[in-house]
Coordinates of C-alpha atoms in Angstrom, one line a residue:
M1 CA -11.8 35.4 10.4
I2 CA -10.6 32.0 9.2
L3 CA -7.7 30.5 11.2
S4 CA -5.2 28.3 9.5
R5 CA -4.8 24.8 10.9
R6 CA -1.5 25.8 12.5
E7 CA -3.1 28.8 14.2
V8 CA -5.8 26.5 15.5
L9 CA -3.3 24.0 16.8
K10 CA -1.5 26.7 18.7
L11 CA -4.7 27.2 20.6
G12 CA -5.0 23.6 21.6
A13 CA -3.8 22.2 24.9
G14 CA -1.0 19.8 24.0
A15 CA -0.4 17.3 21.2
G16 CA -3.7 15.4 21.8
A17 CA -5.8 18.5 21.3
A18 CA -3.7 19.4 18.3
L19 CA -4.4 16.2 16.5
A20 CA -8.1 16.4 17.2
V21 CA -8.3 19.6 15.1
G22 CA -7.7 19.2 11.4
P23 CA -8.7 20.6 8.0
S24 CA -12.2 19.1 8.2
A25 CA -12.9 21.5 11.1
L26 CA -12.5 24.3 8.6
V27 CA -14.6 23.1 5.7
G28 CA -17.4 25.5 6.3
R29 CA -15.6 28.2 4.2
A30 CA -17.7 28.1 1.0
P31 CA -21.4 27.7 0.3
G32 CA -22.5 24.1 0.5
T33 CA -19.4 22.7 2.2
Q34 CA -21.0 22.4 5.7
D35 CA -22.8 19.2 4.8
I36 CA -19.7 17.2 3.8
I37 CA -19.6 13.7 5.1
T38 CA -16.5 13.1 7.2
K39 CA -15.0 10.1 9.0
P40 CA -12.5 9.9 11.9
I41 CA -8.9 8.9 11.7
P42 CA -8.9 6.2 14.4
S43 CA -5.5 7.1 15.9
S44 CA -6.5 10.7 16.7
G45 CA -10.2 11.2 16.2
E46 CA -9.7 13.9 13.7
H47 CA -12.4 13.9 11.0
I48 CA -11.6 14.3 7.2
P49 CA -14.0 14.3 4.2
V50 CA -14.6 10.9 2.8
I51 CA -13.7 12.0 -0.7
G52 CA -10.2 13.3 -1.6
I53 CA -8.3 13.6 -4.8
G54 CA -5.5 11.6 -6.5
T55 CA -3.0 13.5 -8.5
R56 CA -0.8 11.1 -10.5
S57 CA -1.3 13.0 -13.8
Y58 CA -0.3 16.4 -12.5
N59 CA 3.0 17.4 -14.1
T60 CA 5.0 20.5 -15.2
A61 CA 5.5 19.2 -18.7
A62 CA 1.8 19.3 -19.5
P63 CA 0.6 22.0 -22.0
E64 CA -0.7 25.3 -20.6
A65 CA -4.3 24.3 -21.3
E66 CA -3.8 21.3 -19.1
Q67 CA -2.1 23.4 -16.4
T68 CA -5.1 25.6 -16.4
L69 CA -7.3 22.5 -15.9
F70 CA -5.1 21.5 -13.0
R71 CA -5.6 24.8 -11.3
E72 CA -9.4 24.9 -12.0
T73 CA -9.8 21.3 -10.7
M74 CA -8.0 22.1 -7.5
A75 CA -10.0 25.3 -7.0
T76 CA -13.2 23.4 -7.5
F77 CA -12.0 20.7 -5.1
V78 CA -11.4 23.2 -2.3
E79 CA -14.6 25.2 -3.1
Q80 CA -16.5 21.9 -2.7
G81 CA -15.1 21.3 0.7
G82 CA -12.3 18.9 -0.3
T83 CA -9.1 18.8 1.8
V84 CA -7.3 15.5 1.3
I85 CA -4.8 15.7 -1.6
D86 CA -2.8 12.5 -2.3
T87 CA 0.4 12.8 -4.3
A88 CA 3.9 11.2 -4.4
A89 CA 7.4 12.2 -5.1
G90 CA 7.4 10.1 -8.3
Y91 CA 4.1 11.2 -9.7
G92 CA 3.9 13.4 -12.8
R93 CA 7.4 12.3 -13.8
G94 CA 8.6 13.6 -10.5
T95 CA 6.9 17.0 -10.7
S96 CA 3.4 16.4 -9.2
E97 CA 4.3 17.8 -5.8
D98 CA 5.8 20.9 -7.4
V99 CA 2.7 21.5 -9.5
L100 CA 0.4 21.0 -6.5
G101 CA 2.5 23.1 -4.1
R102 CA 2.5 26.0 -6.5
I103 CA -1.3 25.8 -7.1
V104 CA -2.2 25.5 -3.5
G105 CA 0.3 28.1 -2.5
S106 CA -1.1 30.6 -5.1
M107 CA -4.6 30.0 -3.8
D108 CA -3.4 30.6 -0.2
W109 CA -4.9 27.2 0.9
T110 CA -1.6 25.8 2.1
D111 CA -2.7 25.6 5.7
H112 CA -6.2 24.2 4.9
V113 CA -5.4 21.1 2.8
F114 CA -4.5 17.7 4.1
W115 CA -1.3 16.8 2.4
A116 CA -0.7 13.1 1.8
T117 CA 2.5 12.1 -0.1
K118 CA 4.8 9.1 -0.4
V119 CA 8.5 8.1 -0.3
D120 CA 9.7 5.4 -2.8
R121 CA 13.2 4.6 -1.9
E122 CA 14.8 1.6 -0.2
E123 CA 17.8 3.2 1.6
E124 CA 17.6 5.5 4.6
A125 CA 19.6 8.3 3.1
E126 CA 17.8 8.3 -0.2
G127 CA 14.4 8.2 1.6
T128 CA 15.3 11.1 3.8
Q129 CA 16.4 13.1 0.8
R130 CA 13.2 12.2 -1.0
M131 CA 11.0 13.3 1.9
E132 CA 12.9 16.5 2.5
R133 CA 12.3 17.3 -1.2
S134 CA 8.5 16.7 -0.6
F135 CA 8.5 19.5 2.0
D136 CA 10.2 21.9 -0.4
Q137 CA 8.0 21.0 -3.4
L138 CA 4.7 21.2 -1.4
G139 CA 5.8 24.4 0.2
T140 CA 4.9 23.3 3.7
D141 CA 6.8 22.7 7.0
Q142 CA 4.4 20.0 8.1
I143 CA 3.1 17.1 6.0
D144 CA -0.2 15.5 7.3
L145 CA 0.5 12.0 6.0
M146 CA 3.7 10.4 4.8
Q147 CA 3.4 6.9 3.3
V148 CA 5.8 4.2 2.2
H149 CA 5.0 3.8 -1.5
N150 CA 4.2 0.3 -2.5
L151 CA 6.0 -1.1 0.6
R152 CA 9.4 -0.1 -0.7
G153 CA 11.9 0.0 2.2
T154 CA 9.0 -0.2 4.6
A155 CA 10.8 -0.8 8.0
T156 CA 13.6 1.7 7.1
Q157 CA 11.4 4.5 6.0
L158 CA 8.8 4.0 8.8
A159 CA 11.6 4.4 11.3
T160 CA 12.5 7.8 9.9
M161 CA 8.8 8.8 9.7
R162 CA 8.3 8.0 13.4
E163 CA 11.1 10.3 14.4
W164 CA 9.7 13.0 12.2
R165 CA 6.3 12.5 13.6
E166 CA 7.6 12.8 17.1
G167 CA 9.2 16.1 16.1
G168 CA 6.0 17.4 14.6
R169 CA 7.1 17.5 10.9
I170 CA 4.7 14.6 10.0
R171 CA 1.3 14.1 11.6
Y172 CA 0.5 10.6 10.4
I173 CA 2.4 7.7 8.8
G174 CA 1.4 4.8 6.6
I175 CA 2.0 2.4 3.8
T176 CA 0.5 2.0 0.4
T177 CA -0.3 -0.7 -2.2
S178 CA -2.4 -0.9 -5.4
S179 CA -1.7 -4.5 -6.0
N180 CA -3.4 -7.7 -4.7
R181 CA -0.1 -9.4 -5.0
Q182 CA 1.2 -7.4 -2.1
Y183 CA -1.7 -8.2 0.3
D184 CA 0.2 -10.8 2.3
E185 CA 3.0 -8.4 2.8
V186 CA 0.5 -5.7 3.8
V187 CA -1.0 -8.0 6.5
E188 CA 2.5 -8.8 7.8
T189 CA 3.4 -5.1 8.0
I190 CA 0.1 -4.3 9.8
H191 CA 1.0 -6.8 12.5
S192 CA 4.7 -5.9 12.7
E193 CA 4.7 -2.1 12.4
E194 CA 2.7 0.7 14.0
I195 CA 0.9 2.8 11.4
D196 CA -1.9 5.3 11.2
F197 CA -3.0 4.8 7.6
L198 CA -3.1 2.1 5.0
Q199 CA -3.7 3.1 1.4
I200 CA -5.1 0.2 -0.7
N201 CA -7.0 -0.5 -3.9
Y202 CA -10.7 -1.3 -3.5
S203 CA -13.8 -0.8 -5.7
L204 CA -17.2 -2.2 -6.4
G205 CA -15.5 -4.3 -9.1
A206 CA -12.4 -5.3 -7.1
R207 CA -13.5 -6.2 -3.6
A208 CA -10.6 -8.4 -2.4
A209 CA -9.4 -5.9 0.2
A210 CA -12.8 -6.2 2.0
E211 CA -12.3 -9.9 2.6
R212 CA -9.5 -9.6 5.2
I213 CA -7.6 -6.4 5.1
L214 CA -10.3 -3.7 5.6
P215 CA -11.9 -5.6 8.5
M216 CA -8.4 -6.0 10.1
C217 CA -7.8 -2.2 9.8
G218 CA -11.2 -1.6 11.4
D219 CA -10.3 -3.9 14.3
M220 CA -6.8 -2.4 14.8
G221 CA -7.8 1.3 14.5
I222 CA -6.0 2.0 11.2
A223 CA -7.4 4.5 8.8
T224 CA -7.8 3.5 5.2
M225 CA -7.3 5.6 2.1
I226 CA -8.7 3.9 -1.0
N227 CA -7.0 4.2 -4.4
L228 CA -8.4 3.0 -7.8
P229 CA -12.1 3.4 -6.6
F230 CA -13.2 3.2 -10.2
G231 CA -11.1 0.2 -11.0
R232 CA -8.8 2.0 -13.5
G233 CA -11.9 3.1 -15.4
R234 CA -13.2 -0.4 -15.9
L235 CA -16.4 0.3 -13.9
F236 CA -17.4 3.0 -16.2
Q237 CA -16.8 0.7 -19.2
A238 CA -19.1 -1.9 -17.6
V239 CA -22.0 0.5 -17.3
E240 CA -21.6 2.3 -20.6
G241 CA -25.0 3.1 -22.1
I242 CA -26.8 2.1 -18.9
E243 CA -28.6 4.6 -16.7
V244 CA -28.1 4.7 -12.9
P245 CA -30.9 2.5 -11.5
E246 CA -33.9 4.2 -10.0
W247 CA -33.4 2.3 -6.7
A248 CA -30.1 4.2 -6.3
A249 CA -31.7 7.7 -6.8
G250 CA -31.7 8.3 -3.1
F251 CA -28.0 8.4 -2.8
A252 CA -26.4 8.7 -6.3
D253 CA -27.0 11.1 -9.1
S254 CA -24.2 9.7 -11.3
W255 CA -22.2 6.5 -11.8
A256 CA -19.2 8.2 -10.2
Q257 CA -21.2 8.8 -7.1
F258 CA -22.7 5.3 -7.2
F259 CA -19.2 3.7 -7.3
L260 CA -17.7 6.1 -4.7
K261 CA -20.5 5.8 -2.2
Y262 CA -20.1 2.0 -2.4
V263 CA -16.5 2.4 -1.4
V264 CA -16.9 5.0 1.4
S265 CA -19.9 3.3 2.9
H266 CA -17.7 0.4 4.0
P267 CA -17.4 0.8 7.8
A268 CA -13.6 0.5 7.7
V269 CA -13.0 3.0 4.8
T270 CA -11.9 6.5 5.8
V271 CA -11.4 8.3 2.5
A272 CA -11.4 7.5 -1.2
I273 CA -9.0 9.4 -3.6
P274 CA -10.3 9.2 -7.1
G275 CA -7.8 10.8 -9.5
T276 CA -8.9 13.5 -11.9
T277 CA -7.6 16.6 -13.7
K278 CA -11.0 17.9 -14.8
P279 CA -13.2 20.4 -12.8
H280 CA -16.5 18.8 -13.7
H281 CA -15.3 15.4 -12.7
I282 CA -14.1 16.6 -9.2
A283 CA -17.4 18.4 -8.7
D284 CA -19.3 15.1 -9.5
N285 CA -16.9 13.1 -7.3
M286 CA -17.5 15.5 -4.4
G287 CA -21.2 14.8 -4.7
A288 CA -20.4 11.4 -3.1
A289 CA -19.4 13.3 0.1
R290 CA -22.9 14.5 0.5
G291 CA -26.3 13.0 1.2
E292 CA -27.0 9.5 2.3
L293 CA -24.7 6.5 2.1
P294 CA -26.0 3.1 1.1
S295 CA -26.9 0.7 3.8
S296 CA -25.3 -2.7 4.2
R297 CA -28.4 -4.2 2.4
M298 CA -28.1 -1.7 -0.4
R299 CA -24.3 -2.5 -0.8
I300 CA -25.2 -6.1 -1.5
R301 CA -27.7 -5.0 -4.1
M302 CA -25.0 -2.8 -5.7
Q303 CA -22.7 -5.8 -5.8
R304 CA -25.3 -8.1 -7.4
F305 CA -26.2 -5.4 -9.9
L306 CA -22.6 -5.1 -11.1
D307 CA -21.9 -8.8 -11.0
A308 CA -24.9 -9.4 -13.3
L309 CA -23.6 -7.1 -16.1

């Protein structure tokens, strides 16, 4: 019998035990998922798979053929041991949460995924309304991670999130950015606010976050969720027509795995969330959550390889 996360939590002894058990404890549900690489969330010790999925393009206005691909992609993601689904109230023209909630609910995986979503409003009342809508759209009474989207109304929204976290409606809180221009504000927020997660852009071709912010998160016990791990597709463009080098064969079978394993092998990175709406892409991406991760020496070689192109 497979217990839902909430059923497992009820068996725990108090809040500390509850936080220590999460979706990653349940990934051994399908063939081949037991070997998934996981990393701990520093504030709790809960482990999550190092590869999740981004869902900016999921929307209700897409043609039925695309809706079918959405469902097949999510089914493949779950079958491959994935749990972390990142979305936002504003994604998919405001319908991404609805699409995902329906898909996950229809697959009866609601209690097995790690929901990460975002609020993008300045004012307290609007933010509260936006977050309440997220619960309704996702079809859940507990959201794993609520994030302030692009540092919009940070102090105000984090205050509400803390109250909801205390009440058990939210498990973790955080902030997001996908722009280097916000890095100074990110640093200020990390020092002034207590958060569990930082979502930030980082890739083999865009390494600025590793200069100061990722080490800071590692030192301060903040989990990191990486967006744009393919650099908005520019990394694939850079290697077009080039084979994955033989020296990478021990850890990467494709360029997607090469780029993702570079990201998740950083000591301070917890999870990467490449966005996709195609089943074969998510299957390839999830390959980066298996096998060996490149060593620090190999990471330098990967950097030099890309920089020489």
